[in-house]
Amino acid sequence: NTTFFFYNLIPTASSIAPPAPTQNPCPSGYVSWYKNCYKLVEEPKTWEAAQVACEQEGGNLASIDMSYDQAFVAGAILQGKADAWIGLRRKDDSSSYKWTDGWPVFFTHWGPGEPSNHKAEGCVSMHADRIFHGTWNDTDCNSAKAYICKTSSGRSYSAFRSIHIP
């Protein structure tokens, strides 16, 4: 003797309203990641001109604080398109570096043999090519490259407003 149970598998209307769609907290063209917003700008600029352009949008060249930020920026933002400036720059006549937004440098992702700290190479870009994808390189600040802007809620300020590049 077998007993069968049949359940109503047809969806029924619910009295619970679906959640409202989430709004992107970032400006147009930016991608949200945690409490930050990132954008790759493919129009090549020098490092300083790129920083000024990011400041005009309320941000800075991107600082990268942790490995998961690095993975996100390299994968989702850079996408292998072109080497791009990030917000790291060598301090004058030094081998130490500083982020444009003032955050301490406690994470780095240098490529092999980098930073070379050659006198003419004081600004940092992220590699886009397959072999060194996402690694960092100190390079000539006057080179024109794509760049990555970052805006952050409550922590966007510039430590590089008056840069003089000889």
JSON list of C-alpha atoms in Angstrom, two decimals:
[
{"chain": "A", "resi": 1, "resn": "ASN", "atom": "CA", "xyz": [0.00, 0.00, 0.00]},
{"chain": "A", "resi": 2, "resn": "THR", "atom": "CA", "xyz": [1.65, 3.27, -1.15]},
{"chain": "A", "resi": 3, "resn": "THR", "atom": "CA", "xyz": [0.65, 6.76, -0.08]},
{"chain": "A", "resi": 4, "resn": "PHE", "atom": "CA", "xyz": [1.40, 9.75, -2.31]},
{"chain": "A", "resi": 5, "resn": "PHE", "atom": "CA", "xyz": [1.62, 13.31, -1.11]},
{"chain": "A", "resi": 6, "resn": "PHE", "atom": "CA", "xyz": [1.19, 16.13, -3.60]},
{"chain": "A", "resi": 7, "resn": "TYR", "atom": "CA", "xyz": [2.39, 19.60, -2.80]},
{"chain": "A", "resi": 8, "resn": "ASN", "atom": "CA", "xyz": [1.43, 22.76, -4.55]},
{"chain": "A", "resi": 9, "resn": "LEU", "atom": "CA", "xyz": [4.64, 23.70, -6.39]},
{"chain": "A", "resi": 10, "resn": "ILE", "atom": "CA", "xyz": [3.06, 26.55, -8.26]},
{"chain": "A", "resi": 11, "resn": "PRO", "atom": "CA", "xyz": [4.37, 29.86, -6.98]},
{"chain": "A", "resi": 12, "resn": "THR", "atom": "CA", "xyz": [1.78, 32.02, -5.30]},
{"chain": "A", "resi": 13, "resn": "ALA", "atom": "CA", "xyz": [1.71, 35.76, -4.83]},
{"chain": "A", "resi": 14, "resn": "SER", "atom": "CA", "xyz": [3.53, 36.97, -1.76]},
{"chain": "A", "resi": 15, "resn": "SER", "atom": "CA", "xyz": [2.52, 39.83, 0.44]},
{"chain": "A", "resi": 16, "resn": "ILE", "atom": "CA", "xyz": [6.21, 40.72, 0.88]},
{"chain": "A", "resi": 17, "resn": "ALA", "atom": "CA", "xyz": [7.36, 43.41, -1.52]},
{"chain": "A", "resi": 18, "resn": "PRO", "atom": "CA", "xyz": [10.66, 42.80, -3.34]},
{"chain": "A", "resi": 19, "resn": "PRO", "atom": "CA", "xyz": [13.56, 44.92, -2.12]},
{"chain": "A", "resi": 20, "resn": "ALA", "atom": "CA", "xyz": [14.18, 48.20, -3.88]},
{"chain": "A", "resi": 21, "resn": "PRO", "atom": "CA", "xyz": [17.01, 48.09, -6.41]},
{"chain": "A", "resi": 22, "resn": "THR", "atom": "CA", "xyz": [20.29, 49.24, -4.91]},
{"chain": "A", "resi": 23, "resn": "GLN", "atom": "CA", "xyz": [21.63, 52.51, -6.15]},
{"chain": "A", "resi": 24, "resn": "ASN", "atom": "CA", "xyz": [25.23, 52.72, -7.29]},
{"chain": "A", "resi": 25, "resn": "PRO", "atom": "CA", "xyz": [26.87, 55.01, -4.69]},
{"chain": "A", "resi": 26, "resn": "CYS", "atom": "CA", "xyz": [29.47, 56.05, -7.27]},
{"chain": "A", "resi": 27, "resn": "PRO", "atom": "CA", "xyz": [29.53, 58.87, -9.81]},
{"chain": "A", "resi": 28, "resn": "SER", "atom": "CA", "xyz": [28.69, 57.99, -13.40]},
{"chain": "A", "resi": 29, "resn": "GLY", "atom": "CA", "xyz": [31.40, 55.88, -15.04]},
{"chain": "A", "resi": 30, "resn": "TYR", "atom": "CA", "xyz": [32.80, 54.60, -11.74]},
{"chain": "A", "resi": 31, "resn": "VAL", "atom": "CA", "xyz": [32.60, 51.05, -10.42]},
{"chain": "A", "resi": 32, "resn": "SER", "atom": "CA", "xyz": [31.81, 50.46, -6.74]},
{"chain": "A", "resi": 33, "resn": "TRP", "atom": "CA", "xyz": [34.10, 48.27, -4.61]},
{"chain": "A", "resi": 34, "resn": "TYR", "atom": "CA", "xyz": [33.49, 48.27, -0.86]},
{"chain": "A", "resi": 35, "resn": "LYS", "atom": "CA", "xyz": [33.32, 51.97, 0.08]},
{"chain": "A", "resi": 36, "resn": "ASN", "atom": "CA", "xyz": [35.37, 53.14, -2.89]},
{"chain": "A", "resi": 37, "resn": "CYS", "atom": "CA", "xyz": [34.66, 54.00, -6.50]},
{"chain": "A", "resi": 38, "resn": "TYR", "atom": "CA", "xyz": [37.14, 53.33, -9.33]},
{"chain": "A", "resi": 39, "resn": "LYS", "atom": "CA", "xyz": [37.36, 54.38, -12.95]},
{"chain": "A", "resi": 40, "resn": "LEU", "atom": "CA", "xyz": [39.87, 53.65, -15.71]},
{"chain": "A", "resi": 41, "resn": "VAL", "atom": "CA", "xyz": [40.40, 56.67, -17.95]},
{"chain": "A", "resi": 42, "resn": "GLU", "atom": "CA", "xyz": [41.98, 55.54, -21.20]},
{"chain": "A", "resi": 43, "resn": "GLU", "atom": "CA", "xyz": [42.94, 59.04, -22.41]},
{"chain": "A", "resi": 44, "resn": "PRO", "atom": "CA", "xyz": [46.73, 59.17, -21.78]},
{"chain": "A", "resi": 45, "resn": "LYS", "atom": "CA", "xyz": [48.04, 61.88, -19.46]},
{"chain": "A", "resi": 46, "resn": "THR", "atom": "CA", "xyz": [51.21, 62.53, -17.49]},
{"chain": "A", "resi": 47, "resn": "TRP", "atom": "CA", "xyz": [51.05, 61.44, -13.85]},
{"chain": "A", "resi": 48, "resn": "GLU", "atom": "CA", "xyz": [50.51, 64.98, -12.56]},
{"chain": "A", "resi": 49, "resn": "ALA", "atom": "CA", "xyz": [47.84, 65.80, -15.20]},
{"chain": "A", "resi": 50, "resn": "ALA", "atom": "CA", "xyz": [46.08, 62.53, -14.34]},
{"chain": "A", "resi": 51, "resn": "GLN", "atom": "CA", "xyz": [46.10, 63.42, -10.63]},
{"chain": "A", "resi": 52, "resn": "VAL", "atom": "CA", "xyz": [44.63, 66.85, -11.39]},
{"chain": "A", "resi": 53, "resn": "ALA", "atom": "CA", "xyz": [41.91, 65.23, -13.54]},
{"chain": "A", "resi": 54, "resn": "CYS", "atom": "CA", "xyz": [41.01, 62.85, -10.69]},
{"chain": "A", "resi": 55, "resn": "GLU", "atom": "CA", "xyz": [40.94, 65.74, -8.20]},
{"chain": "A", "resi": 56, "resn": "GLN", "atom": "CA", "xyz": [38.51, 67.61, -10.48]},
{"chain": "A", "resi": 57, "resn": "GLU", "atom": "CA", "xyz": [36.15, 64.64, -10.05]},
{"chain": "A", "resi": 58, "resn": "GLY", "atom": "CA", "xyz": [36.53, 64.71, -6.26]},
{"chain": "A", "resi": 59, "resn": "GLY", "atom": "CA", "xyz": [39.12, 61.94, -5.97]},
{"chain": "A", "resi": 60, "resn": "ASN", "atom": "CA", "xyz": [42.74, 61.01, -6.49]},
{"chain": "A", "resi": 61, "resn": "LEU", "atom": "CA", "xyz": [44.76, 58.60, -8.53]},
{"chain": "A", "resi": 62, "resn": "ALA", "atom": "CA", "xyz": [43.94, 55.22, -7.02]},
{"chain": "A", "resi": 63, "resn": "SER", "atom": "CA", "xyz": [45.58, 54.09, -3.81]},
{"chain": "A", "resi": 64, "resn": "ILE", "atom": "CA", "xyz": [45.64, 50.35, -3.21]},
{"chain": "A", "resi": 65, "resn": "ASP", "atom": "CA", "xyz": [45.49, 49.43, 0.44]},
{"chain": "A", "resi": 66, "resn": "MET", "atom": "CA", "xyz": [45.24, 45.64, 0.43]},
{"chain": "A", "resi": 67, "resn": "SER", "atom": "CA", "xyz": [45.64, 42.56, -1.73]},
{"chain": "A", "resi": 68, "resn": "TYR", "atom": "CA", "xyz": [41.92, 42.26, -2.44]},
{"chain": "A", "resi": 69, "resn": "ASP", "atom": "CA", "xyz": [41.86, 45.89, -3.65]},
{"chain": "A", "resi": 70, "resn": "GLN", "atom": "CA", "xyz": [44.83, 45.04, -5.86]},
{"chain": "A", "resi": 71, "resn": "ALA", "atom": "CA", "xyz": [43.04, 42.03, -7.35]},
{"chain": "A", "resi": 72, "resn": "PHE", "atom": "CA", "xyz": [39.87, 44.07, -7.97]},
{"chain": "A", "resi": 73, "resn": "VAL", "atom": "CA", "xyz": [41.67, 47.00, -9.61]},
{"chain": "A", "resi": 74, "resn": "ALA", "atom": "CA", "xyz": [43.86, 44.77, -11.78]},
{"chain": "A", "resi": 75, "resn": "GLY", "atom": "CA", "xyz": [41.00, 42.52, -12.86]},
{"chain": "A", "resi": 76, "resn": "ALA", "atom": "CA", "xyz": [37.81, 44.56, -12.94]},
{"chain": "A", "resi": 77, "resn": "ILE", "atom": "CA", "xyz": [39.17, 48.04, -13.67]},
{"chain": "A", "resi": 78, "resn": "LEU", "atom": "CA", "xyz": [42.40, 47.62, -15.64]},
{"chain": "A", "resi": 79, "resn": "GLN", "atom": "CA", "xyz": [41.19, 44.54, -17.56]},
{"chain": "A", "resi": 80, "resn": "GLY", "atom": "CA", "xyz": [44.48, 44.27, -19.47]},
{"chain": "A", "resi": 81, "resn": "LYS", "atom": "CA", "xyz": [43.64, 47.37, -21.52]},
{"chain": "A", "resi": 82, "resn": "ALA", "atom": "CA", "xyz": [46.71, 49.60, -21.00]},
{"chain": "A", "resi": 83, "resn": "ASP", "atom": "CA", "xyz": [49.34, 50.36, -18.39]},
{"chain": "A", "resi": 84, "resn": "ALA", "atom": "CA", "xyz": [47.79, 52.93, -16.07]},
{"chain": "A", "resi": 85, "resn": "TRP", "atom": "CA", "xyz": [48.93, 55.40, -13.43]},
{"chain": "A", "resi": 86, "resn": "ILE", "atom": "CA", "xyz": [48.04, 54.73, -9.81]},
{"chain": "A", "resi": 87, "resn": "GLY", "atom": "CA", "xyz": [48.40, 57.22, -6.97]},
{"chain": "A", "resi": 88, "resn": "LEU", "atom": "CA", "xyz": [51.81, 56.15, -5.69]},
{"chain": "A", "resi": 89, "resn": "ARG", "atom": "CA", "xyz": [54.78, 58.49, -6.08]},
{"chain": "A", "resi": 90, "resn": "ARG", "atom": "CA", "xyz": [58.31, 58.48, -4.75]},
{"chain": "A", "resi": 91, "resn": "LYS", "atom": "CA", "xyz": [59.11, 61.21, -2.24]},
{"chain": "A", "resi": 92, "resn": "ASP", "atom": "CA", "xyz": [61.74, 63.71, -3.41]},
{"chain": "A", "resi": 93, "resn": "ASP", "atom": "CA", "xyz": [65.30, 62.32, -3.41]},
{"chain": "A", "resi": 94, "resn": "SER", "atom": "CA", "xyz": [64.19, 59.22, -1.53]},
{"chain": "A", "resi": 95, "resn": "SER", "atom": "CA", "xyz": [63.45, 55.56, -2.03]},
{"chain": "A", "resi": 96, "resn": "SER", "atom": "CA", "xyz": [60.20, 55.79, -0.04]},
{"chain": "A", "resi": 97, "resn": "TYR", "atom": "CA", "xyz": [56.78, 56.30, -1.61]},
{"chain": "A", "resi": 98, "resn": "LYS", "atom": "CA", "xyz": [53.56, 58.14, -0.72]},
{"chain": "A", "resi": 99, "resn": "TRP", "atom": "CA", "xyz": [49.92, 57.73, -1.82]},
{"chain": "A", "resi": 100, "resn": "THR", "atom": "CA", "xyz": [48.14, 60.78, -3.22]},
{"chain": "A", "resi": 101, "resn": "ASP", "atom": "CA", "xyz": [45.31, 60.38, -0.69]},
{"chain": "A", "resi": 102, "resn": "GLY", "atom": "CA", "xyz": [47.70, 60.36, 2.26]},
{"chain": "A", "resi": 103, "resn": "TRP", "atom": "CA", "xyz": [47.18, 56.71, 3.28]},
{"chain": "A", "resi": 104, "resn": "PRO", "atom": "CA", "xyz": [50.27, 54.90, 4.55]},
{"chain": "A", "resi": 105, "resn": "VAL", "atom": "CA", "xyz": [52.05, 52.54, 2.18]},
{"chain": "A", "resi": 106, "resn": "PHE", "atom": "CA", "xyz": [51.77, 49.13, 3.81]},
{"chain": "A", "resi": 107, "resn": "PHE", "atom": "CA", "xyz": [50.89, 47.07, 0.74]},
{"chain": "A", "resi": 108, "resn": "THR", "atom": "CA", "xyz": [52.83, 46.95, -2.53]},
{"chain": "A", "resi": 109, "resn": "HIS", "atom": "CA", "xyz": [52.72, 44.75, -5.62]},
{"chain": "A", "resi": 110, "resn": "TRP", "atom": "CA", "xyz": [55.98, 45.54, -7.43]},
{"chain": "A", "resi": 111, "resn": "GLY", "atom": "CA", "xyz": [56.95, 43.70, -10.59]},
{"chain": "A", "resi": 112, "resn": "PRO", "atom": "CA", "xyz": [60.25, 41.79, -10.78]},
{"chain": "A", "resi": 113, "resn": "GLY", "atom": "CA", "xyz": [63.21, 44.10, -10.14]},
{"chain": "A", "resi": 114, "resn": "GLU", "atom": "CA", "xyz": [60.94, 46.99, -9.17]},
{"chain": "A", "resi": 115, "resn": "PRO", "atom": "CA", "xyz": [61.06, 49.61, -7.93]},
{"chain": "A", "resi": 116, "resn": "SER", "atom": "CA", "xyz": [64.26, 50.39, -9.76]},
{"chain": "A", "resi": 117, "resn": "ASN", "atom": "CA", "xyz": [64.31, 53.89, -8.18]},
{"chain": "A", "resi": 118, "resn": "HIS", "atom": "CA", "xyz": [66.08, 55.42, -11.20]},
{"chain": "A", "resi": 119, "resn": "LYS", "atom": "CA", "xyz": [66.27, 59.17, -10.74]},
{"chain": "A", "resi": 120, "resn": "ALA", "atom": "CA", "xyz": [63.88, 59.86, -13.64]},
{"chain": "A", "resi": 121, "resn": "GLU", "atom": "CA", "xyz": [61.34, 57.25, -12.48]},
{"chain": "A", "resi": 122, "resn": "GLY", "atom": "CA", "xyz": [59.32, 58.55, -9.55]},
{"chain": "A", "resi": 123, "resn": "CYS", "atom": "CA", "xyz": [55.71, 57.71, -10.43]},
{"chain": "A", "resi": 124, "resn": "VAL", "atom": "CA", "xyz": [54.03, 54.32, -10.35]},
{"chain": "A", "resi": 125, "resn": "SER", "atom": "CA", "xyz": [51.92, 52.59, -12.98]},
{"chain": "A", "resi": 126, "resn": "MET", "atom": "CA", "xyz": [50.19, 49.23, -13.05]},
{"chain": "A", "resi": 127, "resn": "HIS", "atom": "CA", "xyz": [51.12, 46.82, -15.87]},
{"chain": "A", "resi": 128, "resn": "ALA", "atom": "CA", "xyz": [48.34, 45.62, -18.15]},
{"chain": "A", "resi": 129, "resn": "ASP", "atom": "CA", "xyz": [50.20, 43.00, -20.21]},
{"chain": "A", "resi": 130, "resn": "ARG", "atom": "CA", "xyz": [49.57, 39.28, -19.67]},
{"chain": "A", "resi": 131, "resn": "ILE", "atom": "CA", "xyz": [52.95, 38.39, -18.23]},
{"chain": "A", "resi": 132, "resn": "PHE", "atom": "CA", "xyz": [53.22, 41.14, -15.60]},
{"chain": "A", "resi": 133, "resn": "HIS", "atom": "CA", "xyz": [49.50, 41.93, -15.31]},
{"chain": "A", "resi": 134, "resn": "GLY", "atom": "CA", "xyz": [48.71, 44.03, -12.27]},
{"chain": "A", "resi": 135, "resn": "THR", "atom": "CA", "xyz": [52.29, 44.42, -11.07]},
{"chain": "A", "resi": 136, "resn": "TRP", "atom": "CA", "xyz": [53.66, 47.88, -10.35]},
{"chain": "A", "resi": 137, "resn": "ASN", "atom": "CA", "xyz": [56.49, 49.73, -12.04]},
{"chain": "A", "resi": 138, "resn": "ASP", "atom": "CA", "xyz": [58.16, 53.01, -11.13]},
{"chain": "A", "resi": 139, "resn": "THR", "atom": "CA", "xyz": [58.41, 55.01, -14.32]},
{"chain": "A", "resi": 140, "resn": "ASP", "atom": "CA", "xyz": [58.93, 58.49, -15.78]},
{"chain": "A", "resi": 141, "resn": "CYS", "atom": "CA", "xyz": [56.21, 60.83, -14.45]},
{"chain": "A", "resi": 142, "resn": "ASN", "atom": "CA", "xyz": [56.14, 62.68, -17.79]},
{"chain": "A", "resi": 143, "resn": "SER", "atom": "CA", "xyz": [55.11, 59.60, -19.78]},
{"chain": "A", "resi": 144, "resn": "ALA", "atom": "CA", "xyz": [51.51, 59.72, -20.98]},
{"chain": "A", "resi": 145, "resn": "LYS", "atom": "CA", "xyz": [49.46, 56.77, -19.72]},
{"chain": "A", "resi": 146, "resn": "ALA", "atom": "CA", "xyz": [45.89, 55.80, -18.98]},
{"chain": "A", "resi": 147, "resn": "TYR", "atom": "CA", "xyz": [45.05, 56.28, -15.31]},
{"chain": "A", "resi": 148, "resn": "ILE", "atom": "CA", "xyz": [42.81, 54.98, -12.54]},
{"chain": "A", "resi": 149, "resn": "CYS", "atom": "CA", "xyz": [40.81, 57.44, -10.44]},
{"chain": "A", "resi": 150, "resn": "LYS", "atom": "CA", "xyz": [39.41, 56.55, -7.04]},
{"chain": "A", "resi": 151, "resn": "THR", "atom": "CA", "xyz": [36.84, 58.36, -4.93]},
{"chain": "A", "resi": 152, "resn": "SER", "atom": "CA", "xyz": [36.12, 57.39, -1.36]},
{"chain": "A", "resi": 153, "resn": "SER", "atom": "CA", "xyz": [33.45, 58.41, 1.08]},
{"chain": "A", "resi": 154, "resn": "GLY", "atom": "CA", "xyz": [34.91, 60.62, 3.78]},
{"chain": "A", "resi": 155, "resn": "ARG", "atom": "CA", "xyz": [38.59, 60.24, 2.93]},
{"chain": "A", "resi": 156, "resn": "SER", "atom": "CA", "xyz": [39.33, 62.06, -0.29]},
{"chain": "A", "resi": 157, "resn": "TYR", "atom": "CA", "xyz": [41.95, 64.74, -0.04]},
{"chain": "A", "resi": 158, "resn": "SER", "atom": "CA", "xyz": [45.10, 65.54, -1.92]},
{"chain": "A", "resi": 159, "resn": "ALA", "atom": "CA", "xyz": [48.59, 65.43, -0.52]},
{"chain": "A", "resi": 160, "resn": "PHE", "atom": "CA", "xyz": [50.07, 66.53, -3.87]},
{"chain": "A", "resi": 161, "resn": "ARG", "atom": "CA", "xyz": [48.39, 69.82, -4.73]},
{"chain": "A", "resi": 162, "resn": "SER", "atom": "CA", "xyz": [51.61, 71.71, -5.42]},
{"chain": "A", "resi": 163, "resn": "ILE", "atom": "CA", "xyz": [53.94, 69.33, -7.18]},
{"chain": "A", "resi": 164, "resn": "HIS", "atom": "CA", "xyz": [56.89, 70.75, -9.03]},
{"chain": "A", "resi": 165, "resn": "ILE", "atom": "CA", "xyz": [58.41, 68.40, -11.58]},
{"chain": "A", "resi": 166, "resn": "PRO", "atom": "CA", "xyz": [61.70, 69.72, -12.97]}
]
